[in-house]
């Protein structure tokens, strides 16, 4: 047991990028206009809010590749560190792969699968299983 723990510590020490993966989540609320959502994006790295990033937000429907995609928009910094705001103008309800492209202090891309409906958005349940965190 102790050897396994030491092995994990050495692994993360040798590859700090593995321990510092950017995490993201969305909170989207519908506006008065159909298919338009006000979204709050929360980004963190190593358990700490990720501030100072330039975030571009786009989306497409995994069930219909190339048929439905959203023109990317630039997210604005939110009121607290690690939060960003963007308005998503989707073409229809359903599952969307929201693509977050990060630039600035680091470069990364996150793809978050969310189901959008008339109440807002929640993480997509893929294959009947709850989403991974």
Short mmCIF file of C-alpha atoms in Angstrom, two decimals:
data_model
loop_
_atom_site.label_atom_id
_atom_site.label_comp_id
_atom_site.label_asym_id
_atom_site.label_seq_id
_atom_site.Cartn_x
_atom_site.Cartn_y
_atom_site.Cartn_z
CA UNK A 1 0.00 0.00 0.00
CA UNK A 2 2.78 2.42 0.93
CA UNK A 3 4.64 1.59 -2.30
CA UNK A 4 1.55 2.46 -4.36
CA UNK A 5 1.18 5.80 -2.57
CA UNK A 6 4.84 6.63 -3.12
CA UNK A 7 4.49 5.66 -6.77
CA UNK A 8 1.58 8.07 -7.23
CA UNK A 9 3.48 10.87 -5.50
CA UNK A 10 6.48 10.30 -7.78
CA UNK A 11 4.23 10.20 -10.84
CA UNK A 12 2.65 13.56 -10.05
CA UNK A 13 6.04 15.04 -9.11
CA UNK A 14 7.48 13.92 -12.44
CA UNK A 15 4.47 15.20 -14.42
CA UNK A 16 3.10 18.31 -12.68
CA UNK A 17 0.77 18.97 -15.61
CA UNK A 18 -1.25 15.90 -14.60
CA UNK A 19 -1.86 17.37 -11.18
CA UNK A 20 -2.73 20.79 -12.63
CA UNK A 21 -5.42 19.92 -15.17
CA UNK A 22 -7.92 22.71 -15.80
CA UNK A 23 -11.44 21.88 -14.61
CA UNK A 24 -14.55 23.61 -15.91
CA UNK A 25 -18.28 23.67 -15.36
CA UNK A 26 -21.23 25.64 -16.68
CA UNK A 27 -24.28 27.23 -15.17
CA UNK A 28 -26.60 28.36 -17.96
CA UNK A 29 -30.01 30.00 -17.64
CA UNK A 30 -32.42 30.59 -20.50
CA UNK A 31 -33.15 34.16 -21.55
CA UNK A 32 -36.52 35.40 -22.82
CA UNK A 33 -35.37 34.55 -26.35
CA UNK A 34 -35.64 30.91 -27.47
CA UNK A 35 -32.36 28.99 -27.47
CA UNK A 36 -30.30 31.86 -26.01
CA UNK A 37 -28.65 31.21 -22.64
CA UNK A 38 -26.70 33.37 -20.21
CA UNK A 39 -23.85 31.16 -19.02
CA UNK A 40 -21.45 31.38 -16.10
CA UNK A 41 -18.27 29.40 -16.67
CA UNK A 42 -16.25 28.33 -13.64
CA UNK A 43 -12.61 27.41 -14.25
CA UNK A 44 -10.13 26.06 -11.75
CA UNK A 45 -6.66 24.56 -11.81
CA UNK A 46 -5.18 22.59 -8.95
CA UNK A 47 -8.28 23.38 -6.87
CA UNK A 48 -7.77 27.15 -7.25
CA UNK A 49 -9.84 29.56 -9.39
CA UNK A 50 -8.24 30.18 -12.78
CA UNK A 51 -8.19 33.92 -13.44
CA UNK A 52 -6.65 35.95 -16.22
CA UNK A 53 -7.51 33.50 -19.00
CA UNK A 54 -8.90 34.56 -22.35
CA UNK A 55 -11.83 32.19 -22.87
CA UNK A 56 -13.49 31.55 -26.23
CA UNK A 57 -16.77 29.60 -26.10
CA UNK A 58 -18.27 27.62 -28.97
CA UNK A 59 -20.56 24.61 -29.22
CA UNK A 60 -21.73 21.89 -31.54
CA UNK A 61 -24.14 18.99 -31.36
CA UNK A 62 -22.38 15.62 -31.06
CA UNK A 63 -25.43 13.85 -32.52
CA UNK A 64 -25.27 15.96 -35.71
CA UNK A 65 -21.63 16.75 -36.51
CA UNK A 66 -21.11 19.71 -38.83
CA UNK A 67 -24.88 20.38 -38.98
CA UNK A 68 -25.31 22.48 -35.86
CA UNK A 69 -22.47 24.55 -34.48
CA UNK A 70 -22.30 27.86 -32.68
CA UNK A 71 -20.05 30.68 -33.72
CA UNK A 72 -17.45 31.15 -30.96
CA UNK A 73 -17.78 34.13 -28.62
CA UNK A 74 -15.32 35.67 -26.17
CA UNK A 75 -16.32 35.23 -22.52
CA UNK A 76 -16.00 38.21 -20.18
CA UNK A 77 -14.43 37.89 -16.72
CA UNK A 78 -17.08 37.41 -14.03
CA UNK A 79 -17.45 39.09 -10.66
CA UNK A 80 -15.26 36.60 -8.79
CA UNK A 81 -11.92 34.95 -9.65
CA UNK A 82 -12.24 31.95 -11.96
CA UNK A 83 -15.65 32.94 -13.32
CA UNK A 84 -16.39 34.00 -16.88
CA UNK A 85 -19.66 35.03 -18.54
CA UNK A 86 -20.87 34.30 -22.05
CA UNK A 87 -24.11 34.27 -23.98
CA UNK A 88 -24.72 31.12 -26.03
CA UNK A 89 -27.07 31.36 -29.01
CA UNK A 90 -27.93 27.73 -29.76
CA UNK A 91 -29.94 26.49 -32.73
CA UNK A 92 -32.09 24.00 -30.83
CA UNK A 93 -32.51 22.18 -27.52
CA UNK A 94 -30.59 18.99 -26.78
CA UNK A 95 -27.07 17.84 -25.99
CA UNK A 96 -24.30 20.24 -26.93
CA UNK A 97 -20.54 19.87 -26.67
CA UNK A 98 -19.48 23.25 -25.30
CA UNK A 99 -15.90 23.99 -26.33
CA UNK A 100 -13.83 26.26 -24.11
CA UNK A 101 -10.56 27.43 -25.64
CA UNK A 102 -8.22 29.03 -23.13
CA UNK A 103 -5.35 31.42 -23.86
CA UNK A 104 -3.33 33.75 -21.68
CA UNK A 105 -1.33 32.38 -18.77
CA UNK A 106 -1.91 28.90 -20.26
CA UNK A 107 -3.32 27.31 -23.38
CA UNK A 108 -5.87 24.54 -23.14
CA UNK A 109 -9.18 23.34 -24.51
CA UNK A 110 -12.05 21.79 -22.59
CA UNK A 111 -15.10 20.10 -24.07
CA UNK A 112 -18.07 19.96 -21.72
CA UNK A 113 -21.16 17.95 -22.67
CA UNK A 114 -24.37 19.59 -21.44
CA UNK A 115 -28.07 19.04 -22.10
CA UNK A 116 -29.88 22.31 -22.79
CA UNK A 117 -33.63 22.60 -22.28
CA UNK A 118 -36.19 25.28 -21.47
CA UNK A 119 -35.02 25.34 -17.82
CA UNK A 120 -31.30 25.74 -18.47
CA UNK A 121 -28.39 23.33 -18.82
CA UNK A 122 -27.15 20.35 -16.86
CA UNK A 123 -24.26 17.94 -17.45
CA UNK A 124 -25.21 15.37 -20.09
CA UNK A 125 -25.86 11.83 -18.96
CA UNK A 126 -23.95 9.77 -21.47
CA UNK A 127 -24.91 6.12 -21.89
CA UNK A 128 -27.35 6.34 -18.97
CA UNK A 129 -24.49 6.98 -16.55
CA UNK A 130 -24.09 10.13 -14.46
CA UNK A 131 -21.40 12.53 -15.73
CA UNK A 132 -17.83 12.17 -14.48
CA UNK A 133 -16.45 14.93 -12.29
#
